Amino acid sequence: MKVLTLNFLSCAVKTCKSSSDSFPLHPKEAELAKDDVEINPQLLVNVLPRIDWAALRTTSTELGFPTLPDQPPTAEELEADEKMLQELHTLLMEMQIVEGKLVCGHCGHEYAIREGIANFLLPSHLV
Amino acid sequence: MDYLIRFSQSHETFRLPEIQALAVIEGVDLKVVSYSLDPATNTSESPFCIVTLPSEDAAKRLIRRSILVQTIHGLWGSGPTLEDVHASVQFRTPQFWSRYLTCSFKFTLDSYQGSRTSEEKVRLINSFSYLAFAGPIVMKNPDEEFILFEDWPWGSTVQGIKEPKHYYFGRYIATGARDMPKKLDLKKRRYISTTSMDSELALVTANLALAAPGKLMYDPFVGTGSFPIACAQFGALTFGSDIDGRSIRGDSKKNTLRGNFEQYGLLGGLGGMFTADLTNTPIRRKPLGTNSDGVRGRIFDGIVCDPPYGVREGLRVLGVRDPEKTWVTSKGKEMYKLPDFIPPRKPYSFLAMLDDILQFSAQTLVDEGRLSFWMPTANDEDQEIPVPSHPYLETVSVCTQVFNKWSRRLITYRRIPDAQVDQEAMKRWEAEREKLVGKTADELNPFRKAYFNKFEVEN
């Protein structure tokens, strides 16, 4: 799954929903792959307001990518900044997490990723 | 100017909602002048619809991704008799005739539900000789094509009816996307399952949900990916989940959901697929509010799905069916970290699931985002399941595909801005939701019960 997806996912355990530590999930032993995808500036501009920027900074650092600026660019800034567009495109749209785990910072639950598919099903005692 | 749309002869109740959705996508000002839909049967006998559009370019854009439109034409004239058609052509269009004086052209006759002998065809076409086009007549790829459409009553050949009900005469402008369902045809798709949605209706669903380049779409019952593939075909970035990860994973080789995206060259539109249950979803959400900016905190432009009805696919969510069996939970507690652990699931209420979908959509759709989902119902009025509602969602269209004793509906909603929501109605909605309880599959699912009772009314 694309790294972008990670920005939309928190811990599935209901009691974790109220905790800010349950988002973003922290990748562990993550194996990355890169798909070649044509850059789509319109998509990036559209995605921008839906991204939790602080969470994306955390994810980017944890996966070993360059540190993102403190504040998200505005739509106009992003459209004008080719380098930023390319960086975000690579990080969000091209990078895939293929294998590994996603760990909740609140309850410590680990969600396995296999073949690019994360498993968020919970055992009965956590439902 | 008026334009004539010639629909394909299928999925009648989906036609207008589809072109209305396309008008929203393309930002085209569309007015439907005439289209007859019989309210009793909810079907239309006629595949012809007259619309007003600002320009020829708008007409092209309107139908370029339409699955149900065959062609669109500039309407030159129409009427119940041929004389009326000539009168209206001569009244409305003489100013255009000079444009087509020298180009190559052809005339064709399109008789819907009727037939003409070749002598009659020639007679009909020659009756337009006053147009005095002097260019060469070319049957293959002419510059311009003029078509006389005839709308005959059902069974006219058998009953020996001599005249059609109505005539339309128009100049060909463009063809819809009727080849797209063929491209995504299930018969040629690498990996499908018993409940994969056929490509034509999946594409119509994607149109109604306004899938388009730069948009984010989500299917919470993704299965083998029919809806995300249709949305990605229109340029959207797609996400999906399923409680059964095997349907996404396939055989882990070529026959996988990802493999389907690869087959069509749509990998760029594959955002992320994961195993999850909608009632315990990992997707981040904020509680519904009253004054958000319409985007921030929300994620999707569209949600499309065909939830399990409980007939072919059981409707299940995470949890233990029988809470008395505490050993199931305690065993799970010991074992859940094993890689091949499969968490227990319990049957779930169909109506509660529909409410969950609406609530989830209200929380995750941006303003003006759309939810399009399929639900079944019995055709018998007493057993009919009403269209579910939610105060944050406004019903845009209800399309019906009728089978013998039951139908399935494609219902489309629009996420309205927080400020327009009746908060009192929301309180009532939440109170109603608490009432949906039951235990067995039949209690939980009125459609399943009616289906297996052959839709017979109980006394």
Coordinates of C-alpha atoms in Angstrom, one line a residue:
Chain A
M1 CA 0.0 0.0 0.0
K2 CA 1.1 3.5 -0.7
V3 CA 2.6 5.5 2.1
L4 CA -0.3 8.0 1.7
T5 CA -2.7 5.3 3.0
L6 CA -0.8 5.3 6.3
N7 CA -1.9 8.9 6.8
F8 CA -5.5 7.8 6.8
L9 CA -5.2 4.9 9.3
S10 CA -5.3 4.8 13.0
C11 CA -5.5 2.0 15.5
A12 CA -8.7 0.0 15.0
V13 CA -9.2 -0.7 18.7
K14 CA -12.1 1.4 20.0
T15 CA -10.6 2.4 23.3
C16 CA -7.6 3.8 21.4
K17 CA -9.6 6.2 19.2
S18 CA -9.7 8.9 21.9
S19 CA -5.9 8.8 22.3
S20 CA -3.7 11.0 20.1
D21 CA -1.0 8.3 20.4
S22 CA -3.0 5.9 18.2
F23 CA -2.3 8.0 15.1
P24 CA -0.2 7.7 13.1
L25 CA 0.7 4.0 13.3
H26 CA 4.4 3.4 13.5
P27 CA 6.0 1.3 10.7
K28 CA 8.3 -1.5 12.1
E29 CA 10.6 -3.6 10.1
A30 CA 9.0 -2.1 7.0
E31 CA 10.2 -3.3 3.6
L32 CA 9.6 -0.7 0.9
A33 CA 9.2 -0.9 -2.8
K34 CA 8.8 1.8 -5.5
D35 CA 6.2 1.9 -8.2
D36 CA 6.8 4.2 -11.2
V37 CA 3.7 6.5 -11.2
E38 CA 3.2 9.5 -13.4
I39 CA 3.1 12.7 -11.4
N40 CA -0.3 14.3 -11.0
P41 CA 0.0 17.8 -9.5
Q42 CA -3.8 18.2 -9.4
L43 CA -4.1 15.0 -7.2
L44 CA -1.4 16.3 -4.8
V45 CA -3.1 19.6 -4.4
N46 CA -6.4 17.9 -3.8
V47 CA -4.9 15.5 -1.3
L48 CA -3.0 18.2 0.7
P49 CA -5.9 19.5 2.9
R50 CA -6.8 15.9 3.8
I51 CA -3.3 15.1 5.0
D52 CA -2.5 15.3 8.7
W53 CA 0.8 17.0 8.2
A54 CA 2.3 16.4 11.7
A55 CA 1.6 12.6 11.2
L56 CA 3.1 12.7 7.7
R57 CA 6.3 14.3 9.1
T58 CA 6.5 11.5 11.7
T59 CA 6.0 8.8 9.1
S60 CA 8.5 10.3 6.7
T61 CA 11.2 10.4 9.3
E62 CA 10.4 6.9 10.6
L63 CA 10.7 5.5 7.1
G64 CA 14.0 7.2 6.6
F65 CA 13.0 9.9 4.2
P66 CA 14.2 13.5 4.4
T67 CA 12.5 15.6 7.1
L68 CA 9.5 17.6 5.9
P69 CA 9.1 21.3 6.7
D70 CA 7.2 22.1 10.0
Q71 CA 4.2 23.6 8.2
P72 CA 2.4 22.2 5.2
P73 CA 2.7 24.2 2.0
T74 CA -0.4 26.1 0.8
A75 CA -2.0 24.9 -2.4
E76 CA -0.4 27.8 -4.3
E77 CA 3.0 27.2 -2.8
L78 CA 2.8 23.5 -3.7
E79 CA 1.8 24.2 -7.3
A80 CA 4.7 26.6 -7.8
D81 CA 7.3 24.4 -6.1
E82 CA 8.4 21.6 -8.5
K83 CA 10.9 20.1 -6.1
M84 CA 8.3 19.8 -3.3
L85 CA 5.8 18.3 -5.7
Q86 CA 8.2 15.7 -6.8
E87 CA 9.3 14.8 -3.2
L88 CA 5.7 14.5 -2.0
H89 CA 4.8 12.5 -5.1
T90 CA 7.6 10.0 -4.5
L91 CA 6.8 9.7 -0.8
L92 CA 3.0 9.5 -1.0
M93 CA 2.2 8.0 -4.4
E94 CA 5.2 5.9 -5.4
M95 CA 6.5 4.4 -2.2
Q96 CA 4.8 1.2 -1.2
I97 CA 5.0 -0.7 2.1
V98 CA 5.2 -4.3 1.1
E99 CA 6.0 -6.2 4.3
G100 CA 6.3 -5.3 7.9
K101 CA 4.2 -4.2 10.8
L102 CA 2.3 -1.1 11.9
V103 CA 2.4 -0.5 15.6
C104 CA -0.1 1.5 17.7
G105 CA 1.7 4.0 20.0
H106 CA -1.0 3.8 22.6
C107 CA -1.9 0.1 23.1
G108 CA 1.1 -1.4 21.3
H109 CA -1.0 -3.6 19.1
E110 CA 0.9 -4.7 15.9
Y111 CA -0.9 -4.9 12.6
A112 CA 0.9 -7.2 10.1
I113 CA 1.5 -6.1 6.5
R114 CA 1.9 -9.0 4.0
E115 CA 2.2 -8.6 0.3
G116 CA 1.3 -4.9 0.6
I117 CA -2.0 -5.7 2.5
A118 CA -2.3 -4.6 6.1
N119 CA -4.5 -6.7 8.3
F120 CA -6.6 -4.6 10.8
L121 CA -8.9 -7.4 12.0
L122 CA -9.0 -7.6 15.8
P123 CA -9.3 -10.6 18.1
S124 CA -12.6 -10.8 20.1
H125 CA -11.1 -9.4 23.4
L126 CA -10.3 -6.1 21.6
V127 CA -13.6 -5.6 19.7
Chain B
M1 CA -29.4 24.8 -28.3
D2 CA -31.2 21.5 -28.1
Y3 CA -29.4 18.2 -28.4
L4 CA -30.8 14.7 -28.9
I5 CA -29.4 11.9 -26.7
R6 CA -29.7 8.4 -28.0
F7 CA -29.4 6.0 -25.1
S8 CA -28.5 2.3 -25.3
Q9 CA -31.5 0.1 -24.5
S10 CA -30.6 -1.1 -21.0
H11 CA -30.7 0.1 -17.4
E12 CA -33.4 2.7 -18.1
T13 CA -33.7 4.2 -14.6
F14 CA -29.9 4.8 -14.5
R15 CA -29.9 7.0 -17.6
L16 CA -30.9 10.4 -16.3
P17 CA -28.9 10.1 -13.0
E18 CA -25.8 9.2 -15.1
I19 CA -25.9 12.2 -17.4
Q20 CA -26.9 14.5 -14.5
A21 CA -23.8 13.2 -12.6
L22 CA -21.7 13.8 -15.7
A23 CA -23.0 17.3 -16.0
V24 CA -21.7 17.9 -12.4
I25 CA -18.3 16.3 -13.2
E26 CA -17.8 18.4 -16.4
G27 CA -19.4 21.6 -15.0
V28 CA -21.9 21.6 -17.9
D29 CA -25.2 23.4 -17.5
L30 CA -27.7 20.7 -18.5
K31 CA -31.5 21.0 -18.8
V32 CA -33.6 18.0 -19.6
V33 CA -36.3 19.1 -22.0
S34 CA -38.1 15.8 -22.6
Y35 CA -37.6 12.3 -21.4
S36 CA -40.5 10.1 -20.7
L37 CA -40.2 7.7 -17.7
D38 CA -43.3 5.8 -16.9
P39 CA -43.8 6.2 -13.2
A40 CA -45.7 3.0 -12.8
T41 CA -43.0 0.7 -14.2
N42 CA -40.2 3.2 -13.7
T43 CA -39.0 2.3 -17.2
S44 CA -38.9 4.3 -20.4
E45 CA -40.0 2.9 -23.7
S46 CA -38.0 5.5 -25.6
P47 CA -34.2 5.7 -25.8
F48 CA -34.5 9.3 -26.9
C49 CA -34.0 12.3 -24.7
I50 CA -33.9 16.0 -25.6
V51 CA -31.6 18.2 -23.5
T52 CA -30.5 21.8 -23.7
L53 CA -26.8 22.5 -23.5
P54 CA -24.7 25.7 -23.9
S55 CA -22.5 24.4 -26.8
E56 CA -21.4 21.5 -29.0
D57 CA -18.3 21.3 -27.0
A58 CA -20.4 20.9 -23.8
A59 CA -22.3 18.1 -25.6
K60 CA -19.1 16.3 -26.3
R61 CA -17.8 16.6 -22.8
L62 CA -21.1 15.6 -21.3
I63 CA -21.1 12.1 -22.8
R64 CA -17.5 11.4 -23.3
R65 CA -17.4 9.0 -20.4
S66 CA -21.1 8.0 -20.4
I67 CA -21.7 4.3 -20.3
L68 CA -25.4 4.5 -21.1
V69 CA -25.4 7.1 -23.9
Q70 CA -24.8 5.7 -27.4
T71 CA -24.6 9.0 -29.2
I72 CA -25.5 12.7 -29.0
H73 CA -26.8 14.8 -31.9
G74 CA -27.5 18.4 -32.6
L75 CA -31.3 18.4 -32.8
W76 CA -32.5 20.0 -36.1
G77 CA -36.1 19.0 -35.9
S78 CA -38.7 16.6 -34.4
G79 CA -42.4 15.8 -34.4
P80 CA -45.1 13.1 -34.6
T81 CA -45.1 13.1 -38.4
L82 CA -42.5 13.5 -41.1
E83 CA -44.2 16.8 -42.2
D84 CA -43.7 18.2 -38.7
V85 CA -40.0 17.3 -38.8
H86 CA -39.6 19.1 -42.1
A87 CA -41.5 22.1 -40.8
S88 CA -39.3 22.3 -37.7
V89 CA -36.0 21.8 -39.7
Q90 CA -37.0 24.5 -42.1
F91 CA -38.0 26.8 -39.3
R92 CA -35.1 26.2 -36.9
T93 CA -32.0 25.5 -39.0
P94 CA -31.7 27.3 -42.4
Q95 CA -29.0 29.5 -40.9
F96 CA -26.8 26.3 -40.5
W97 CA -27.3 24.8 -43.9
S98 CA -24.6 26.8 -45.7
R99 CA -22.0 25.4 -43.3
Y100 CA -22.5 21.9 -44.7
L101 CA -22.8 22.8 -48.4
T102 CA -19.5 21.3 -49.6
C103 CA -18.3 18.9 -46.9
S104 CA -18.7 15.1 -47.4
F105 CA -21.7 13.7 -45.7
K106 CA -24.1 10.8 -45.4
F107 CA -27.7 10.3 -44.3
T108 CA -28.8 7.3 -42.2
L109 CA -32.1 6.1 -40.8
D110 CA -32.3 4.7 -37.2
S111 CA -35.6 2.9 -36.7
Y112 CA -36.1 2.0 -33.1
Q113 CA -38.4 -1.0 -32.7
G114 CA -39.4 -0.7 -36.4
S115 CA -38.1 -1.5 -39.8
R116 CA -38.3 0.1 -43.3
T117 CA -37.7 -1.4 -46.8
S118 CA -34.8 0.0 -48.7
E119 CA -37.3 1.9 -51.0
E120 CA -38.9 3.6 -48.0
K121 CA -35.4 4.5 -46.7
V122 CA -34.5 6.2 -49.9
R123 CA -37.9 8.0 -50.0
L124 CA -37.4 9.2 -46.4
I125 CA -33.9 10.4 -47.0
N126 CA -34.7 12.1 -50.3
S127 CA -37.5 14.0 -48.6
F128 CA -34.6 16.1 -47.1
S129 CA -33.4 17.2 -50.6
Y130 CA -34.3 20.8 -49.9
L131 CA -31.2 21.0 -47.7
A132 CA -29.4 21.0 -51.0
F133 CA -26.0 19.7 -49.7
A134 CA -23.7 19.6 -52.7
G135 CA -20.7 17.8 -51.2
P136 CA -19.8 14.2 -52.0
I137 CA -21.8 11.4 -50.3
V138 CA -19.3 9.2 -48.4
M139 CA -20.5 6.1 -46.5
K140 CA -17.3 5.6 -44.6
N141 CA -16.1 8.3 -42.2
P142 CA -17.9 11.3 -43.8
D143 CA -17.3 14.8 -42.5
E144 CA -20.9 15.0 -41.3
E145 CA -23.6 12.4 -40.6
F146 CA -27.3 13.3 -40.5
I147 CA -29.6 10.8 -39.0
L148 CA -33.4 10.5 -39.1
F149 CA -34.5 8.6 -35.9
E150 CA -37.9 6.9 -35.8
D151 CA -39.4 5.9 -32.5
W152 CA -41.9 3.0 -33.2
P153 CA -44.3 1.4 -30.7
W154 CA -43.4 -1.9 -29.2
G155 CA -44.2 -4.8 -31.5
S156 CA -45.0 -2.6 -34.5
T157 CA -43.7 -5.1 -37.1
V158 CA -45.9 -7.9 -35.7
Q159 CA -49.0 -5.7 -35.4
G160 CA -48.5 -4.2 -38.8
I161 CA -48.3 -0.6 -37.6
K162 CA -47.5 1.7 -40.5
E163 CA -46.1 4.9 -38.8
P164 CA -43.7 5.5 -35.9
K165 CA -44.9 7.5 -32.9
H166 CA -42.2 10.1 -33.3
Y167 CA -39.4 11.4 -35.5
Y168 CA -36.2 13.2 -34.7
F169 CA -33.7 14.6 -37.1
G170 CA -30.2 15.5 -36.0
R171 CA -26.6 16.0 -36.9
Y172 CA -24.1 13.5 -35.3
I173 CA -21.8 15.1 -32.8
A174 CA -20.2 12.4 -30.6
T175 CA -20.3 8.8 -29.2
G176 CA -20.3 7.9 -25.5
A177 CA -18.0 5.4 -23.8
R178 CA -19.8 2.3 -24.7
D179 CA -16.4 0.5 -25.4
M180 CA -15.3 1.0 -21.8
P181 CA -17.4 -1.9 -20.3
K182 CA -15.8 -4.1 -22.9
K183 CA -12.3 -3.1 -21.9
L184 CA -13.1 -4.0 -18.3
D185 CA -15.3 -7.1 -19.1
L186 CA -15.3 -9.6 -16.3
K187 CA -15.0 -12.5 -18.8
K188 CA -11.5 -11.3 -19.7
R189 CA -10.5 -10.1 -16.2
R190 CA -7.7 -12.1 -14.6
Y191 CA -9.2 -12.4 -11.2
I192 CA -12.9 -12.3 -10.2
S193 CA -15.2 -14.0 -7.7
T194 CA -18.9 -14.9 -7.6
T195 CA -20.0 -11.4 -6.4
S196 CA -17.8 -9.2 -8.7
M197 CA -20.0 -6.4 -10.1
D198 CA -20.2 -6.4 -13.9
S199 CA -18.1 -3.8 -15.6
E200 CA -21.0 -1.8 -17.1
L201 CA -22.8 -1.2 -13.8
A202 CA -19.5 -0.7 -11.9
L203 CA -18.6 2.1 -14.4
V204 CA -22.1 3.6 -14.0
T205 CA -21.6 3.5 -10.2
A206 CA -18.3 5.3 -10.6
N207 CA -19.9 7.9 -12.7
L208 CA -22.7 8.5 -10.2
A209 CA -20.1 8.8 -7.4
L210 CA -18.3 11.5 -9.6
A211 CA -15.0 9.5 -9.8
A212 CA -12.5 11.7 -11.7
P213 CA -8.8 12.5 -11.9
G214 CA -7.3 13.7 -8.6
K215 CA -10.2 12.3 -6.5
L216 CA -9.9 9.8 -3.7
M217 CA -12.5 7.0 -3.7
Y218 CA -13.0 4.2 -1.2
D219 CA -14.8 0.8 -1.3
P220 CA -15.3 -0.8 2.2
F221 CA -16.4 -4.1 0.7
V222 CA -13.8 -4.3 -2.0
G223 CA -13.8 -8.0 -2.8
T224 CA -11.8 -8.4 -6.1
G225 CA -11.9 -4.7 -6.8
S226 CA -14.6 -4.1 -9.4
F227 CA -15.5 -0.6 -8.1
P228 CA -12.0 0.7 -7.5
I229 CA -11.0 -0.5 -11.0
A230 CA -13.9 1.4 -12.5
C231 CA -13.1 4.5 -10.5
A232 CA -9.4 4.2 -11.5
Q233 CA -10.4 3.9 -15.1
F234 CA -11.8 7.4 -14.7
G235 CA -8.6 8.6 -13.2
A236 CA -9.3 8.5 -9.5
L237 CA -7.0 7.2 -6.7
T238 CA -8.7 4.3 -5.0
F239 CA -8.7 2.7 -1.6
G240 CA -10.5 -0.4 -0.5
S241 CA -10.8 -2.9 2.3
D242 CA -12.6 -6.2 3.0
I243 CA -13.2 -8.3 6.1
D244 CA -11.8 -11.2 4.1
G245 CA -8.3 -10.5 3.1
R246 CA -8.1 -13.5 0.9
S247 CA -10.3 -11.8 -1.7
I248 CA -7.7 -9.0 -2.0
R249 CA -4.7 -11.3 -1.9
G250 CA -6.1 -13.9 -4.4
D251 CA -3.5 -16.6 -5.1
S252 CA -0.7 -14.2 -4.2
K253 CA 0.7 -14.5 -7.7
K254 CA -0.9 -13.2 -10.8
N255 CA -4.5 -13.5 -9.8
T256 CA -4.8 -10.7 -7.2
L257 CA -6.6 -7.5 -6.9
R258 CA -3.3 -5.7 -7.7
G259 CA -3.0 -8.0 -10.7
N260 CA -6.3 -6.7 -12.0
F261 CA -5.0 -3.1 -11.8
E262 CA -1.9 -4.2 -13.6
Q263 CA -3.8 -5.9 -16.3
Y264 CA -5.6 -2.6 -17.2
G265 CA -2.5 -0.4 -16.7
L266 CA -4.1 1.3 -13.8
L267 CA -1.5 0.8 -11.1
G268 CA -1.2 4.5 -10.5
G269 CA -4.8 4.5 -9.3
L270 CA -4.2 1.9 -6.7
G271 CA -3.9 3.7 -3.4
G272 CA -4.1 1.1 -0.7
M273 CA -6.0 -2.1 0.0
F274 CA -6.2 -3.6 3.5
T275 CA -8.1 -6.2 5.5
A276 CA -10.6 -4.5 7.9
D277 CA -14.1 -4.6 9.2
L278 CA -16.3 -1.4 8.7
T279 CA -17.7 -1.7 12.2
N280 CA -14.1 -1.6 13.6
T281 CA -12.5 0.5 10.9
P282 CA -9.0 1.8 11.2
I283 CA -9.7 4.8 9.0
R284 CA -9.3 8.0 11.1
R285 CA -12.5 9.9 11.6
K286 CA -13.6 12.9 13.6
P287 CA -17.0 13.0 15.4
L288 CA -19.6 14.8 13.2
G289 CA -19.5 18.5 13.8
T290 CA -21.5 21.6 13.0
N291 CA -18.9 24.0 11.5
S292 CA -16.0 22.2 9.7
D293 CA -14.4 23.8 6.6
G294 CA -15.8 20.9 4.5
V295 CA -12.4 19.1 3.8
R296 CA -10.0 19.1 6.7
G297 CA -10.3 16.0 8.9
R298 CA -12.2 14.2 6.1
I299 CA -10.6 12.0 3.4
F300 CA -12.7 10.8 0.5
D301 CA -14.4 12.4 -2.5
G302 CA -16.5 9.3 -3.0
I303 CA -17.5 6.0 -1.4
V304 CA -18.8 3.2 -3.6
C305 CA -19.8 -0.3 -2.5
D306 CA -22.0 -3.3 -2.9
P307 CA -22.4 -4.6 0.7
P308 CA -23.0 -8.3 1.2
Y309 CA -26.8 -9.0 1.4
G310 CA -26.4 -12.1 3.4
V311 CA -27.6 -14.3 0.6
R312 CA -24.6 -15.3 -1.5
E313 CA -22.1 -13.7 0.9
G314 CA -22.8 -13.9 4.7
L315 CA -22.9 -10.5 6.4
R316 CA -20.4 -10.7 9.3
V317 CA -18.4 -8.4 11.5
L318 CA -15.8 -9.0 14.1
G319 CA -16.9 -10.4 17.4
V320 CA -18.2 -13.6 19.1
R321 CA -21.6 -14.9 18.0
D322 CA -22.3 -16.5 21.4
P323 CA -20.8 -14.4 24.3
E324 CA -21.4 -17.3 26.7
K325 CA -18.6 -19.2 25.0
T326 CA -15.9 -17.3 26.8
W327 CA -13.2 -19.8 25.8
V328 CA -13.3 -18.4 22.2
T329 CA -12.3 -15.0 23.5
S330 CA -9.6 -16.3 25.9
K331 CA -8.2 -18.6 23.3
G332 CA -8.0 -15.7 20.9
K333 CA -6.2 -13.7 23.5
E334 CA -3.5 -16.4 23.6
M335 CA -3.3 -16.9 19.9
Y336 CA -3.9 -13.6 18.2
K337 CA -0.3 -12.8 17.6
L338 CA 0.2 -15.9 15.4
P339 CA 0.5 -15.0 11.7
D340 CA -2.3 -17.2 10.6
F341 CA -4.7 -16.3 13.3
I342 CA -8.2 -15.7 12.0
P343 CA -10.4 -13.6 14.4
P344 CA -13.9 -14.9 15.2
R345 CA -16.8 -13.2 13.4
K346 CA -20.5 -12.9 14.1
P347 CA -23.6 -12.3 12.0
Y348 CA -24.7 -8.8 11.8
S349 CA -27.8 -6.8 11.0
F350 CA -28.2 -5.8 7.4
L351 CA -30.0 -2.6 8.4
A352 CA -27.4 -1.8 11.0
M353 CA -24.7 -2.2 8.4
L354 CA -26.5 0.2 6.1
D355 CA -26.6 2.7 8.9
D356 CA -22.9 2.1 9.6
I357 CA -22.1 2.9 6.0
L358 CA -24.1 6.1 6.1
Q359 CA -22.5 7.2 9.4
F360 CA -19.0 6.3 8.1
S361 CA -19.7 8.3 4.9
A362 CA -21.0 11.3 6.7
Q363 CA -17.7 11.3 8.8
T364 CA -15.2 10.7 6.0
L365 CA -16.7 12.4 2.8
V366 CA -15.7 15.9 2.0
D367 CA -18.5 18.4 1.4
E368 CA -20.3 17.5 -1.9
G369 CA -18.6 14.1 -1.8
R370 CA -20.8 11.2 -2.8
L371 CA -21.8 7.8 -1.5
S372 CA -23.2 5.3 -4.1
F373 CA -24.1 1.9 -2.8
W374 CA -26.2 -1.0 -3.9
M375 CA -28.9 -2.5 -1.8
P376 CA -31.5 -5.2 -2.5
T377 CA -35.2 -5.1 -1.8
A378 CA -38.2 -7.3 -2.5
N379 CA -40.5 -6.1 -5.3
D380 CA -43.6 -6.8 -3.1
E381 CA -44.6 -3.5 -1.5
D382 CA -45.2 -4.9 1.9
Q383 CA -41.7 -6.4 2.1
E384 CA -39.9 -3.5 0.5
I385 CA -37.0 -2.1 2.5
P386 CA -37.1 1.7 2.5
V387 CA -34.2 3.8 1.2
P388 CA -32.0 4.5 4.3
S389 CA -31.5 8.1 5.3
H390 CA -29.0 10.2 7.3
P391 CA -29.2 13.9 8.2
Y392 CA -25.7 14.6 6.8
L393 CA -26.5 13.0 3.5
E394 CA -29.0 14.1 0.8
T395 CA -30.4 11.5 -1.6
V396 CA -29.4 12.4 -5.1
S397 CA -30.8 9.5 -7.1
V398 CA -32.3 6.0 -6.7
C399 CA -31.8 3.7 -9.7
T400 CA -33.4 0.2 -9.9
Q401 CA -32.4 -3.0 -11.6
V402 CA -35.4 -5.3 -11.5
F403 CA -35.1 -9.1 -11.3
N404 CA -38.1 -11.4 -11.0
K405 CA -39.2 -11.1 -7.4
W406 CA -36.6 -8.7 -6.1
S407 CA -34.6 -5.7 -7.3
R408 CA -31.4 -4.1 -6.4
R409 CA -31.1 -0.3 -6.1
L410 CA -28.2 1.9 -6.6
I411 CA -28.6 4.8 -4.2
T412 CA -26.5 7.9 -4.4
Y413 CA -26.1 10.5 -1.7
R414 CA -24.4 13.9 -1.5
R415 CA -22.6 15.0 1.7
I416 CA -24.1 18.3 2.6
P417 CA -22.2 21.0 4.5
D418 CA -22.4 20.8 8.3
A419 CA -24.2 24.2 8.5
Q420 CA -27.2 22.8 6.5
V421 CA -27.7 19.8 8.8
D422 CA -30.7 19.6 11.1
Q423 CA -29.1 18.7 14.4
E424 CA -32.4 17.7 15.9
A425 CA -32.9 15.2 13.1
M426 CA -29.4 13.8 13.9
K427 CA -30.4 13.2 17.5
R428 CA -33.5 11.3 16.4
W429 CA -31.4 9.3 13.9
E430 CA -29.0 8.2 16.6
A431 CA -31.8 7.1 18.9
E432 CA -33.4 5.0 16.1
R433 CA -30.1 3.3 15.4
E434 CA -29.9 1.9 18.9
K435 CA -33.1 -0.1 18.3
L436 CA -31.6 -2.4 15.7
V437 CA -30.9 -5.6 17.5
G438 CA -31.4 -9.3 16.7
K439 CA -29.5 -12.6 16.9
T440 CA -30.1 -15.0 14.1
A441 CA -29.3 -14.3 10.4
D442 CA -33.0 -14.1 9.6
E443 CA -33.8 -11.7 12.4
L444 CA -30.9 -9.5 11.4
N445 CA -31.6 -9.4 7.7
P446 CA -35.2 -8.9 6.4
F447 CA -34.0 -9.2 2.8
R448 CA -32.3 -12.6 3.4
K449 CA -35.4 -13.8 5.2
A450 CA -37.8 -12.7 2.4
Y451 CA -35.4 -14.2 -0.2
F452 CA -35.3 -17.7 1.4
N453 CA -39.1 -17.5 1.9
K454 CA -39.4 -16.9 -1.9
F455 CA -40.9 -13.5 -1.2
E456 CA -44.2 -15.1 -0.2
V457 CA -46.2 -12.9 2.2
E458 CA -46.8 -14.5 5.6
N459 CA -50.3 -14.6 7.0

